[in-house]
Amino acid sequence: MNTASASSPADEPRWLTGEEQCVWRSFIEASTLLDDHLDRQLQRDSGMPHVYYVLLVRLTEAPRRRLRMTELAMGMKITRSRLSHAVARLEKNGWVRREDCPSDKRGQFAVLTDEGFEALRRAAPGHVEAVRQAVFDRLTPQQQKSLGEIMRIVAEGLQPSEAGADLPWLR
């Protein structure tokens, strides 16, 4: 990828080495296949996409099974628009309801209903088995630990702390 222009070495992109390219492609392939695998399992067994399952889990873990919509978008690493669409679909299923925030007229809470909790309870065993078979059963305990450390480092590096950062939940 070298051109005959008068660019300095500092202007040259830092191309991936052959080994880095293999690692990158393996990561892309594995993450794409894993996301598809988990989405198909949940659709087939529970009638919900993976993103809805994760949303219900987040609400289950929240105090009183409710979170502000902005907090939920941040926790899920998705845009507010995508979250609003997902919550609208979950409302139609009776799994989530929205409540206005009394301290902020523009703010809303997403609240997990009893029906939503029950849908999650039914979906969880099949989902955890799919995750276990796809990831954890294939790795040694040390590989699992390494994978967790690596993913934390990558995630932390993609969440700049400065104001005005272009993060999904701020869009």
C-alpha atoms as one frame of an Amber mdcrd trajectory, in Angstrom:
protein
   0.000   0.000   0.000   2.899   2.326  -0.571   2.373   5.255  -2.894   4.904
   7.372  -4.721   3.749  10.553  -2.998   6.026  12.630  -0.809   4.312  11.586
   2.420   6.356  11.077   5.535   6.430   7.788   7.471   4.283   9.474  10.136
   1.526   9.932   7.538   1.605   6.248   6.576  -1.195   4.129   8.125  -0.126
   1.571  10.682  -1.210  -1.453   8.626  -1.972  -4.674  10.441   0.683  -7.341
  10.295  -0.269 -10.700   8.832  -0.691 -12.136  12.317  -2.775  -9.152  13.474
  -4.942  -9.488  10.375  -5.603 -13.151  11.239  -6.523 -12.239  14.823  -8.797
  -9.423  13.649 -10.602 -11.596  11.115 -11.038 -14.369  13.673 -12.544 -11.872
  16.096 -14.959 -10.495  13.469 -15.993 -13.963  12.339 -16.478 -15.288  15.887
 -18.399 -12.253  17.158 -20.674 -12.212  14.093 -21.386 -15.937  14.322 -21.908
 -15.803  18.091 -24.353 -12.919  17.856 -26.274 -14.728  15.103 -26.246 -18.023
  17.038 -27.621 -16.439  20.218 -30.188 -14.393  18.313 -31.494 -17.439  16.421
 -31.679 -19.529  19.615 -33.681 -16.884  21.449 -35.965 -16.211  18.462 -36.621
 -19.934  18.024 -37.139 -20.816  21.684 -38.559 -17.601  23.162 -39.729 -15.381
  20.316 -37.374 -12.530  21.163 -34.163 -11.199  19.642 -30.982 -11.186  21.709
 -31.088  -7.417  22.236 -34.534  -7.735  23.891 -33.254 -10.496  26.147 -30.322
  -8.317  27.274 -32.702  -5.421  27.883 -34.931  -7.572  30.090 -31.875  -8.826
  32.004 -30.722  -5.246  32.638 -34.131  -4.357  34.030 -34.191  -7.477  36.225
 -30.890  -6.425  37.778 -32.035  -2.843  38.462 -33.586  -1.702  41.736 -37.370
  -2.149  41.560 -36.813  -3.586  38.041 -36.712  -0.086  36.546 -34.115   2.145
  34.914 -34.133   5.533  33.279 -34.145   5.128  29.534 -30.816   6.980  29.215
 -29.170   4.673  31.783 -30.559   1.645  30.005 -29.213   2.833  26.628 -25.805
   3.442  28.217 -25.755   0.027  29.886 -26.717  -1.700  26.655 -24.329   0.394
  24.519 -27.057   1.266  22.000 -28.556   4.476  20.642 -31.531   6.018  22.393
 -33.512   5.600  19.183 -32.810   1.857  19.021 -33.701   1.521  22.699 -36.950
   3.431  22.241 -37.911   1.127  19.363 -37.067  -1.990  21.424 -39.015  -0.751
  24.433 -42.018   0.027  22.203 -41.981  -3.583  20.959 -41.615  -4.922  24.483
 -44.518  -2.730  25.613 -46.698  -4.341  22.922 -45.785  -7.750  24.384 -46.686
  -6.502  27.855 -43.139  -7.157  29.069 -42.118  -3.557  29.774 -43.957  -0.336
  30.518 -42.755   3.250  30.530 -43.240   5.618  33.427 -42.637   9.342  33.420
 -39.859  10.596  35.655 -41.345  12.845  38.351 -38.153  14.909  38.726 -37.528
  15.413  34.994 -40.488  16.003  32.693 -38.511  14.769  29.656 -37.163  11.647
  31.342 -38.785   8.236  31.354 -38.243   4.954  33.116 -38.460   1.526  31.535
 -40.070  -0.878  34.011 -40.036  -4.663  33.733 -43.538  -6.078  34.208 -44.340
  -9.390  35.866 -45.099 -10.769  32.385 -41.674  -9.618  31.198 -39.991 -11.204
  34.191 -41.799 -14.456  33.440 -40.775 -14.320  29.750 -37.168 -13.835  30.820
 -37.408 -16.653  33.364 -38.617 -19.024  30.633 -35.955 -17.859  28.129 -32.965
 -17.930  30.499 -32.246 -21.692  30.701 -32.017 -22.156  26.927 -30.029 -18.966
  26.498 -27.473 -19.782  29.179 -27.032 -23.249  27.683 -26.438 -21.704  24.239
 -23.839 -19.335  25.724 -22.181 -22.156  27.656 -21.959 -24.423  24.580 -20.822
 -21.649  22.233 -18.192 -20.078  24.496 -17.390 -21.503  27.910 -17.401 -25.219
  27.082 -14.811 -24.540  24.366 -12.348 -22.671  26.593 -10.134 -23.658  29.473
 -10.578 -21.721  32.723  -7.398 -19.748  31.907  -8.686 -18.919  28.412 -11.976
 -17.758  29.939 -10.093 -15.477  32.317  -7.931 -14.128  29.483 -10.959 -13.512
  27.276 -12.641 -11.550  30.073  -9.535  -9.437  30.665  -9.087  -8.746  26.948
 -12.720  -7.760  26.418 -12.637  -5.418  29.461  -9.542  -3.687  28.080 -11.128
  -3.277  24.642 -14.441  -2.025  26.092 -12.721   0.447  28.424 -10.664   1.814
  25.552 -13.788   2.460  23.493 -15.536   4.491  26.213 -13.776   7.856  26.283
 -14.564   9.873  29.355 -14.425  13.323  27.785 -17.630  15.270  27.281 -18.983
  15.237  23.771 -17.685  11.765  22.951 -19.532  10.074  20.095 -21.006   7.138
  21.992 -24.195   5.316  20.945 -26.270   6.262  23.995 -25.475   9.956  23.448
 -26.935   9.879  19.930
